[in-house]
Short mmCIF file of C-alpha atoms and ligand atoms in Angstrom, two decimals:
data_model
loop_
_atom_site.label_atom_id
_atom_site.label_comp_id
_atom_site.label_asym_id
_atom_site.label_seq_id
_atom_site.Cartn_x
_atom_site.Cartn_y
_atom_site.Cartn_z
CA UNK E 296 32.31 24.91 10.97
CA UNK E 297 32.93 21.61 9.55
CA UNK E 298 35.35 19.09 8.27
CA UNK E 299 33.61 16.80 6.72
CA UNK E 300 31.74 15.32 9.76
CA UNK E 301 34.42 16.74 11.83
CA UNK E 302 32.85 19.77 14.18
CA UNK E 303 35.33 22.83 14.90
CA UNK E 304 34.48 25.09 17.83
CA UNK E 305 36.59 27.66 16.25
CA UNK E 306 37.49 28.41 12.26
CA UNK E 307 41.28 29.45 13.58
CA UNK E 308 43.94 26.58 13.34
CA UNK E 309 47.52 26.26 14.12
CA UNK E 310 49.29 25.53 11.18
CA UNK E 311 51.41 23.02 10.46
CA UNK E 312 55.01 23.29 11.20
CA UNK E 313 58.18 21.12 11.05
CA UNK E 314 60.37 21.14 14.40
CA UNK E 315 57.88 23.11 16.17
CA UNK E 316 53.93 22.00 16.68
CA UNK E 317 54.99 18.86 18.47
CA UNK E 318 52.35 17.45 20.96
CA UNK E 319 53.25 19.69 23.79
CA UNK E 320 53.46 22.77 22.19
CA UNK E 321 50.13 22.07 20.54
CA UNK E 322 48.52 20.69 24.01
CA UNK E 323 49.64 24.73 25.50
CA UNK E 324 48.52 26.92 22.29
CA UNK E 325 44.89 24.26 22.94
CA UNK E 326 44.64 25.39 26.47
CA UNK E 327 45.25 28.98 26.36
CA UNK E 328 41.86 29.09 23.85
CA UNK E 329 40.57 29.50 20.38
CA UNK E 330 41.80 27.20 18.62
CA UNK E 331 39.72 24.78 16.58
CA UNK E 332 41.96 22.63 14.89
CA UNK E 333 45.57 21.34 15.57
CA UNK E 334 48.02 20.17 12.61
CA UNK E 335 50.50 17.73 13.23
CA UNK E 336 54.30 18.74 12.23
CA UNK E 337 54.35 17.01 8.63
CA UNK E 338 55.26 13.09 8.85
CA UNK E 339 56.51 10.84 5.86
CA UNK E 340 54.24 8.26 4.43
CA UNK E 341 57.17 6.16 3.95
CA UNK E 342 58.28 6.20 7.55
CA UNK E 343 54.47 5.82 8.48
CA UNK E 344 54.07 2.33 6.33
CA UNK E 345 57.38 1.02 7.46
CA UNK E 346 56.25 1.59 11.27
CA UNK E 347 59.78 4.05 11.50
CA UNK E 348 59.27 4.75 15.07
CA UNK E 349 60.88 8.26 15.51
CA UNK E 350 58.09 8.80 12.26
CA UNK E 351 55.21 7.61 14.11
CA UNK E 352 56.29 9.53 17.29
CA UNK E 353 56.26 12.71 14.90
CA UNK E 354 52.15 11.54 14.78
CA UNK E 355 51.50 11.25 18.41
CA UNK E 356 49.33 13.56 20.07
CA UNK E 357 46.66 13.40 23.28
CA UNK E 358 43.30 13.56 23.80
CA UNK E 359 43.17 17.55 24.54
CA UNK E 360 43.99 18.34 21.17
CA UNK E 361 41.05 16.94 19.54
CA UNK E 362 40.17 17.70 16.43
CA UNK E 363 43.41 16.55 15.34
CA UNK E 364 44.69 16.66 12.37
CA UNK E 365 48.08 14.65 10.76
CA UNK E 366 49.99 15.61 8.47
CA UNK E 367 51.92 13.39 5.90
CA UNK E 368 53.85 14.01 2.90
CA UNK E 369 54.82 11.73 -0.18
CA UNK E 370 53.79 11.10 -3.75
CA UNK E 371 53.00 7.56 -4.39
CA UNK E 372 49.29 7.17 -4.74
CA UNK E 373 49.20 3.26 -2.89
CA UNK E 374 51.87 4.77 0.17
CA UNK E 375 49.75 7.86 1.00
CA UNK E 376 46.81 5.54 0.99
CA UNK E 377 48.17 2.89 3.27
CA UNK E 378 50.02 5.72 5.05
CA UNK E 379 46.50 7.51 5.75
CA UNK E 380 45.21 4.02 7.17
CA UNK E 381 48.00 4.23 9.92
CA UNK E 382 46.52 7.71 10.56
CA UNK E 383 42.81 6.41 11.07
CA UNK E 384 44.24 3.46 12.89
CA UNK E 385 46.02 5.64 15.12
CA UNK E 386 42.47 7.40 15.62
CA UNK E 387 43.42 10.80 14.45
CA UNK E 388 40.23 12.72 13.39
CA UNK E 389 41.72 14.21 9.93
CA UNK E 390 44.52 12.97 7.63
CA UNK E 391 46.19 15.93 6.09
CA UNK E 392 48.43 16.13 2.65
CA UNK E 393 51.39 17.87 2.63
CA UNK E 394 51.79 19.78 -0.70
CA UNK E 395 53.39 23.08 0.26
CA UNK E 396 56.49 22.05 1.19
CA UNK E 397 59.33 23.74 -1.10
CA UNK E 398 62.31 22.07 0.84
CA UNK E 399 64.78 20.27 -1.76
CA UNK E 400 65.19 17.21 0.41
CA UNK E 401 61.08 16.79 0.22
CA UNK E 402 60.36 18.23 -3.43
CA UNK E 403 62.37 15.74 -4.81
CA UNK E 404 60.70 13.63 -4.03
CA UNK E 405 57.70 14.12 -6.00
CA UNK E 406 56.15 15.29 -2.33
CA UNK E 407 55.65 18.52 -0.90
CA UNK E 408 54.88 21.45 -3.26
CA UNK E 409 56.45 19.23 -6.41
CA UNK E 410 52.90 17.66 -6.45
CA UNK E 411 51.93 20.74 -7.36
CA UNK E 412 53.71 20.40 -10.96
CA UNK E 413 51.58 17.33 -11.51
CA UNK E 414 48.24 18.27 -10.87
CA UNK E 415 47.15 15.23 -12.55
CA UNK E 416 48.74 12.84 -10.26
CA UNK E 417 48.11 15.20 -7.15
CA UNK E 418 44.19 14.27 -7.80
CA UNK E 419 45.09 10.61 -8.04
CA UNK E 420 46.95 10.58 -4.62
CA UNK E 421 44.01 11.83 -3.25
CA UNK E 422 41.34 9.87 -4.49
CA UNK E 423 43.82 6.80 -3.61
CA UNK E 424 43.58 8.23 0.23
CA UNK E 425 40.00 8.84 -0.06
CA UNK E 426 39.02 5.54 -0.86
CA UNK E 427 41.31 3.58 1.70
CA UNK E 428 39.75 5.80 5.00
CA UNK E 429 36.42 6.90 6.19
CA UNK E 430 38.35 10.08 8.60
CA UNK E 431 38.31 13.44 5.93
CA UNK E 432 41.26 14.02 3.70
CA UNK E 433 42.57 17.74 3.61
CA UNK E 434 44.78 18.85 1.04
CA UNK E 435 47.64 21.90 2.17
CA UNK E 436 49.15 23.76 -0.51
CA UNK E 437 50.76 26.64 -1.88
CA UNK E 438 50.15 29.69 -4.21
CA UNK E 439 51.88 27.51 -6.89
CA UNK E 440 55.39 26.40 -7.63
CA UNK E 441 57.08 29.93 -9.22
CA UNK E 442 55.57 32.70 -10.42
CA UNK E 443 54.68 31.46 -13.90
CA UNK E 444 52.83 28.61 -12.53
CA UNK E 445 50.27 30.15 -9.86
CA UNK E 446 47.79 27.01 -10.35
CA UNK E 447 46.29 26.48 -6.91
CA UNK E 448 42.76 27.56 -7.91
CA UNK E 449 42.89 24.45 -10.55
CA UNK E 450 44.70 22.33 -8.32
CA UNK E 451 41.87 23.43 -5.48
CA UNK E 452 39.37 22.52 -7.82
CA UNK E 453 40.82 18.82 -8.80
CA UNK E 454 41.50 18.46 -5.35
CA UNK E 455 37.91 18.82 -4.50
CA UNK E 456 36.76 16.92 -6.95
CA UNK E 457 38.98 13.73 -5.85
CA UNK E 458 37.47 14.03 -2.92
CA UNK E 459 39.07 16.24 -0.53
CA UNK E 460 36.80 17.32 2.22
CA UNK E 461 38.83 21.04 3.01
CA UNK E 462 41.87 22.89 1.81
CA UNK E 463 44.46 25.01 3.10
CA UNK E 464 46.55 27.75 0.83
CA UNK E 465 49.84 29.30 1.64
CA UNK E 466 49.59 32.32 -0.61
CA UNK E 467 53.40 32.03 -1.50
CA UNK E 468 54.96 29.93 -4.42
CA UNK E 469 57.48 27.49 -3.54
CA UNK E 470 59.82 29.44 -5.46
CA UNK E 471 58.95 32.24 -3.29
CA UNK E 472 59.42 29.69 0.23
CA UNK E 473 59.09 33.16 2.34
CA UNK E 474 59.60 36.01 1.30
CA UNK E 475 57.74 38.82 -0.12
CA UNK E 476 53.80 38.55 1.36
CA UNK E 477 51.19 35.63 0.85
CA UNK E 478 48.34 36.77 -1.89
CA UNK E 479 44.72 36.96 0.22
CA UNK E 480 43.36 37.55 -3.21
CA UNK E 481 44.02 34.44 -4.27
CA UNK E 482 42.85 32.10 -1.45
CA UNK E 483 39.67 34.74 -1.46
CA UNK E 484 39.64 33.62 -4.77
CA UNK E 485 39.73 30.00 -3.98
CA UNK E 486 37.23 30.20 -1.38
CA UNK E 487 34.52 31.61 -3.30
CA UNK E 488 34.89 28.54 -6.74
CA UNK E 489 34.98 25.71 -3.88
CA UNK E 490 32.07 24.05 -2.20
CA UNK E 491 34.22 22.90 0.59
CA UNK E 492 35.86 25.07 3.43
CA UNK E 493 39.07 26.71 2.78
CA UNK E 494 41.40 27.74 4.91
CA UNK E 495 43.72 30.82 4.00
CA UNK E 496 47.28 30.98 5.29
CA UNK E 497 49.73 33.32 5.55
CA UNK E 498 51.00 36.43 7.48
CA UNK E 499 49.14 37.11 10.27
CA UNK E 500 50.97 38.14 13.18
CA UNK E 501 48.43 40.28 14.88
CA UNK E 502 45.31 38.93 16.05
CA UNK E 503 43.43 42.01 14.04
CA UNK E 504 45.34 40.35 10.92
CA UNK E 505 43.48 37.00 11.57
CA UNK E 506 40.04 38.74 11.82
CA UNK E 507 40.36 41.09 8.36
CA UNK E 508 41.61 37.72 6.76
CA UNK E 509 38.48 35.45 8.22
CA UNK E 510 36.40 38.60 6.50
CA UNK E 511 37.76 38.43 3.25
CA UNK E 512 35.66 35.39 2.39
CA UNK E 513 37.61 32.40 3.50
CA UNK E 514 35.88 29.53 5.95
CA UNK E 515 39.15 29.72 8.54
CA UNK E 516 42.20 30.49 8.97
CA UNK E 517 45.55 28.75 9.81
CA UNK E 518 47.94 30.64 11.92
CA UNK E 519 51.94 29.84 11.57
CA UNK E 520 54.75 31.89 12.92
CA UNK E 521 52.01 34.17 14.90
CA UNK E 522 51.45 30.94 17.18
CA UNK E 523 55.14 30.57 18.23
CA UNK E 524 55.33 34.31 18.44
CA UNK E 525 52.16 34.59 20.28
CA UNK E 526 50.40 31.35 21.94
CA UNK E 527 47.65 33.80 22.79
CA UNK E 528 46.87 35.10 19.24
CA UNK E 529 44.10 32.63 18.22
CA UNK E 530 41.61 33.33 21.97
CA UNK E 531 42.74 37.58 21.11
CA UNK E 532 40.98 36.92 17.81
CA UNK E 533 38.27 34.76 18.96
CA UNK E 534 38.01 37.65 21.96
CA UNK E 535 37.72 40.52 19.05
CA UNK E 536 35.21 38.33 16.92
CA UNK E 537 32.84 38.29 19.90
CA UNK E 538 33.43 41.87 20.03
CA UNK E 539 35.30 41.96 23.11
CA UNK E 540 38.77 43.68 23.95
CA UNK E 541 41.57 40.79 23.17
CA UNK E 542 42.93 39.44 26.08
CA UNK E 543 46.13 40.53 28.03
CA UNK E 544 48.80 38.27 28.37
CA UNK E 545 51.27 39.39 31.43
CA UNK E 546 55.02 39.12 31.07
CA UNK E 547 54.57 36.19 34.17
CA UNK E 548 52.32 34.40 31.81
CA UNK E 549 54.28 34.46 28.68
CA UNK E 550 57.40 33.08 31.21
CA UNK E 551 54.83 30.69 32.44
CA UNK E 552 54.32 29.33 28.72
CA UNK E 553 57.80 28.52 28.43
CA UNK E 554 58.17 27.18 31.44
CA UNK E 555 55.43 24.62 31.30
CA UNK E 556 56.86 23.94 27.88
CA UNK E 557 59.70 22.41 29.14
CA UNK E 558 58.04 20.39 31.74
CA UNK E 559 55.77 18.93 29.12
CA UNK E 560 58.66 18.12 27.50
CA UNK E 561 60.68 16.34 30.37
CA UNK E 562 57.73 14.07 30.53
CA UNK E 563 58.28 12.66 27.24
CA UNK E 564 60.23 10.32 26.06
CA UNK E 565 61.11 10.52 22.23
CA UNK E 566 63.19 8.19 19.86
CA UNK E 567 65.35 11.67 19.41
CA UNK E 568 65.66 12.25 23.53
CA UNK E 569 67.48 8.87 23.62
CA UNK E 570 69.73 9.70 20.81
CA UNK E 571 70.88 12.92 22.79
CA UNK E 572 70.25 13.24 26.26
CA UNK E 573 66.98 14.04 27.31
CA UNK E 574 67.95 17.57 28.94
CA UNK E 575 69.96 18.16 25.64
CA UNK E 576 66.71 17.32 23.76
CA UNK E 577 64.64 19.54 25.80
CA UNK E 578 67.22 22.48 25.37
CA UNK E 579 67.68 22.30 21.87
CA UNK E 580 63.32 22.53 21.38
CA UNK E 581 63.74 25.78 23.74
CA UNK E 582 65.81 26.95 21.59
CA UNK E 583 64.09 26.30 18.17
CA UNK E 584 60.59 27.87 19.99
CA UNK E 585 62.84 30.55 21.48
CA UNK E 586 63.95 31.97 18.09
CA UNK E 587 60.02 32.84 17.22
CA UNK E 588 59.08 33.45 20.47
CA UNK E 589 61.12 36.51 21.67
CA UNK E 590 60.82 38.18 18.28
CA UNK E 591 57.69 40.23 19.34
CA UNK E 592 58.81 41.19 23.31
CA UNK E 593 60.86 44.17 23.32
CA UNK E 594 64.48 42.93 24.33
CA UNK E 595 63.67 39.71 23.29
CA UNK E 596 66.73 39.31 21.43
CA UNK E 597 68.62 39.23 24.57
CA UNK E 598 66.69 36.03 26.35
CA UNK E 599 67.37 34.34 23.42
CA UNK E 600 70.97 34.81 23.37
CA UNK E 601 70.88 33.62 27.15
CA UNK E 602 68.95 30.60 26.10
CA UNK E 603 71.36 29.80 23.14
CA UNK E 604 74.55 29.90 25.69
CA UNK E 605 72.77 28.49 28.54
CA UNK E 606 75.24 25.75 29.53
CA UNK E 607 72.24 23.64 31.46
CA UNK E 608 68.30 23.40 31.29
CA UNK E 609 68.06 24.78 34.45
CA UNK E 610 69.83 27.43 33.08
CA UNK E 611 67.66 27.61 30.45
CA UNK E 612 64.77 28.20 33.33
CA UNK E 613 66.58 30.62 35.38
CA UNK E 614 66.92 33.08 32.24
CA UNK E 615 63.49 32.93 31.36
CA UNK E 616 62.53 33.64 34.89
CA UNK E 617 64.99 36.36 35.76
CA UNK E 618 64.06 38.14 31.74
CA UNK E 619 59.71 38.10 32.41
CA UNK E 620 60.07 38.88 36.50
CA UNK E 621 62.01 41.66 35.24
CA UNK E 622 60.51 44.55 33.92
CA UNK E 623 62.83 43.95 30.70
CA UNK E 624 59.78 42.00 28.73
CA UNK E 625 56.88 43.76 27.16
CA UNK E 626 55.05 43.34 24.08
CA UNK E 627 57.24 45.73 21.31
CA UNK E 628 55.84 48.27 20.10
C1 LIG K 1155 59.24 26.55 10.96
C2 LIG K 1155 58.15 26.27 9.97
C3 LIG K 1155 57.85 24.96 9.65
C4 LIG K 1155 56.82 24.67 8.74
N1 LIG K 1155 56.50 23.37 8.48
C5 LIG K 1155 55.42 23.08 7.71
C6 LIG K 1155 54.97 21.74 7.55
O1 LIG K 1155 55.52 20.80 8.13
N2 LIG K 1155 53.90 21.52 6.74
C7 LIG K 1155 53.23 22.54 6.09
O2 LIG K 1155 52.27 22.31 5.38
N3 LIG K 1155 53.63 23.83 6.25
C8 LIG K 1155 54.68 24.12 7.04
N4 LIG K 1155 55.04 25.42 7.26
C9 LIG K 1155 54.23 26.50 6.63
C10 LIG K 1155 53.16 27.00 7.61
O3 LIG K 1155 52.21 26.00 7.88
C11 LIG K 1155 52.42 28.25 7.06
O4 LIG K 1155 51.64 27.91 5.94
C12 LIG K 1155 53.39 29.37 6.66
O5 LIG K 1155 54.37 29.57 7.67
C13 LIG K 1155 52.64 30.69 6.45
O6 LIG K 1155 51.88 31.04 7.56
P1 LIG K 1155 52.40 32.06 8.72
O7 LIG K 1155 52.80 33.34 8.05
O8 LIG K 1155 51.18 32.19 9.61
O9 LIG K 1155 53.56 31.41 9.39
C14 LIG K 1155 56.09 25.73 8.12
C15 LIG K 1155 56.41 27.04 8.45
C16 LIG K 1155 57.41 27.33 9.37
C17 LIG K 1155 57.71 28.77 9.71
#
């Protein structure tokens, strides 16, 4: 599939998310297979314009990852332009707009899923951004902002017509953030009034999940918490669209995951990591991943307590060593 002139191998993403799709998170889920498209973690215009540079280390990625795709969030028409002209200059393939997020601090903003109240003025940011850059300009966005106000498929449509070049839904309201389940109707829905791809978003924890969802009529699909749960999920799909038996992942391997994790992480050296110390730094991002990542092992809850009290990162490594040599990890049932 494509992205404007931007060639996917695969139609299965990994979604956006704050705090956790950092470069070397992304650069592992990339080389364990299937996935066609990377999302940054979302980055502010503002920060982006001003050359903030803890904002433009949020934007950073490698070569590996390519397609790449930032994400940035803000509501001033001009900002998000110039702000999408950082992204091209920093030669990222895709500039993506943030317009799901129902987070207070972001909303009020006028960014994140408050653009979605002003669909209007959402069109105009975009057409702003499509003028200033030749990369594509996605648009990611929710169900609607409450219950009352479910107007992605208009949105979608405006969107499109500004010049957009895919979207992504979320089938939640902001009012909803997450809970209850994402409608597949409505980014079906979605899919079938656009003339450019659409991504569907939302729930899929089980690679089987991803392929029903890629049937119901949308062009791709983004996968969220099912990436931190299971870095393997996107190749077990593409494995069961080819119409082979999804691969097996080995309690060593998943250990392995984490493990290289943190070395990927050592070797950077972040605006945050100075702030703390870098081992600090590194601990803390274990910690974040850790809470997603032992929710589908059986026992799981116990390596995460270890990693949460671990007094060092090398205690961090011993406890995932000791909990996937030992028979104590396997897939829940
Ligand atoms: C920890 C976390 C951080 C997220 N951060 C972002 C973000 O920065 N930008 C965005 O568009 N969506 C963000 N999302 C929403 C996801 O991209 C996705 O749409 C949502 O989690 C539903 O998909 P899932 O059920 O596969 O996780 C975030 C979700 C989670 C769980």
């Amino acid at each position: 599939m494509k992205i404007g002139a931007v060639d996917l191998a695969s139609p299965l993403a990994i979604a956006p998310m704050a705090g956790m799709t950092d470069t070397a998170f992304r650069r592992l889920v990339k080389r364990h297979g299937g996935c066609g498209l990377v999302v940054s973690e979302m980055v502010s215009s503002e920060g982006l314009v001003r050359g903030i540079d803890r904002t433009l280390e949020y934007a950073e990625y490698t070569e590996e990852e390519r397609p790449v795709s930032i994400q940035i969030f803000g509501g001033d028409p001009e900002k998000m332009a110039a702000a999408a002209q950082v992204v091209e200059g920093m030669g990222a393939d895709i500039v993506d707009v943030n317009m799901g997020c129902p987070v207070p601090k972001i909303a009020k903003h006028n960014a994140g899923c408050s653009l979605m109240r002003e669909p209007a003025h959402a069109a105009s940011v975009i057409a702003s951004m499509v003028k200033a850059v030749r990369i594509p300009v996605t648009v990611k966005m929710r169900a609607g902002w409450n219950d009352g106000d479910r107007n992605a498929p208009t949105l979608a449509k405006m969107v499109q017509d500004a010049g957009a070049s895919a979207i992504a839904v979320h089938g939640r309201t902001a009012e909803q953030s997450y809970s209850g389940l994402a409608d597949w109707d409505l980014v079906a829905r979605i899919a079938s009034e656009l003339t450019i791809p659409v991504f569907g978003s939302g729930d899929c924890i089980e690679p089987e999940q991803i392929v029903e969802r890629l049937r119901s009529g949308v062009q791709g699909v983004l996968v969220g918490r099912g990436v931190l749960r299971n870095p393997w999920i996107l190749q077990q799909a593409n494995d069961l669209i080819a119409g082979r038996a999804p691969r097996q992942v080995t309690p060593e391997e998943r250990g392995r995951f984490l493990l290289d994790y943190i070395e990927l992480l050592l070797s950077e050296r972040t605006d945050e990591s100075r702030a703390l110390t870098h081992e600090r730094w590194v601990v803390n991002k274990l910690r974040a991943l850790g809470s997603w990542y032992t929710k589908g092992l059986e026992n799981g809850s116990h390596l995460r307590t270890a990693i949460n009290s671990a007094a060092s990162l090398q205690q961090v490594r011993d406890d995932i060593a000791t909990f996937f040599c030992s028979q104590e990890a396997s897939p829940a049932a």
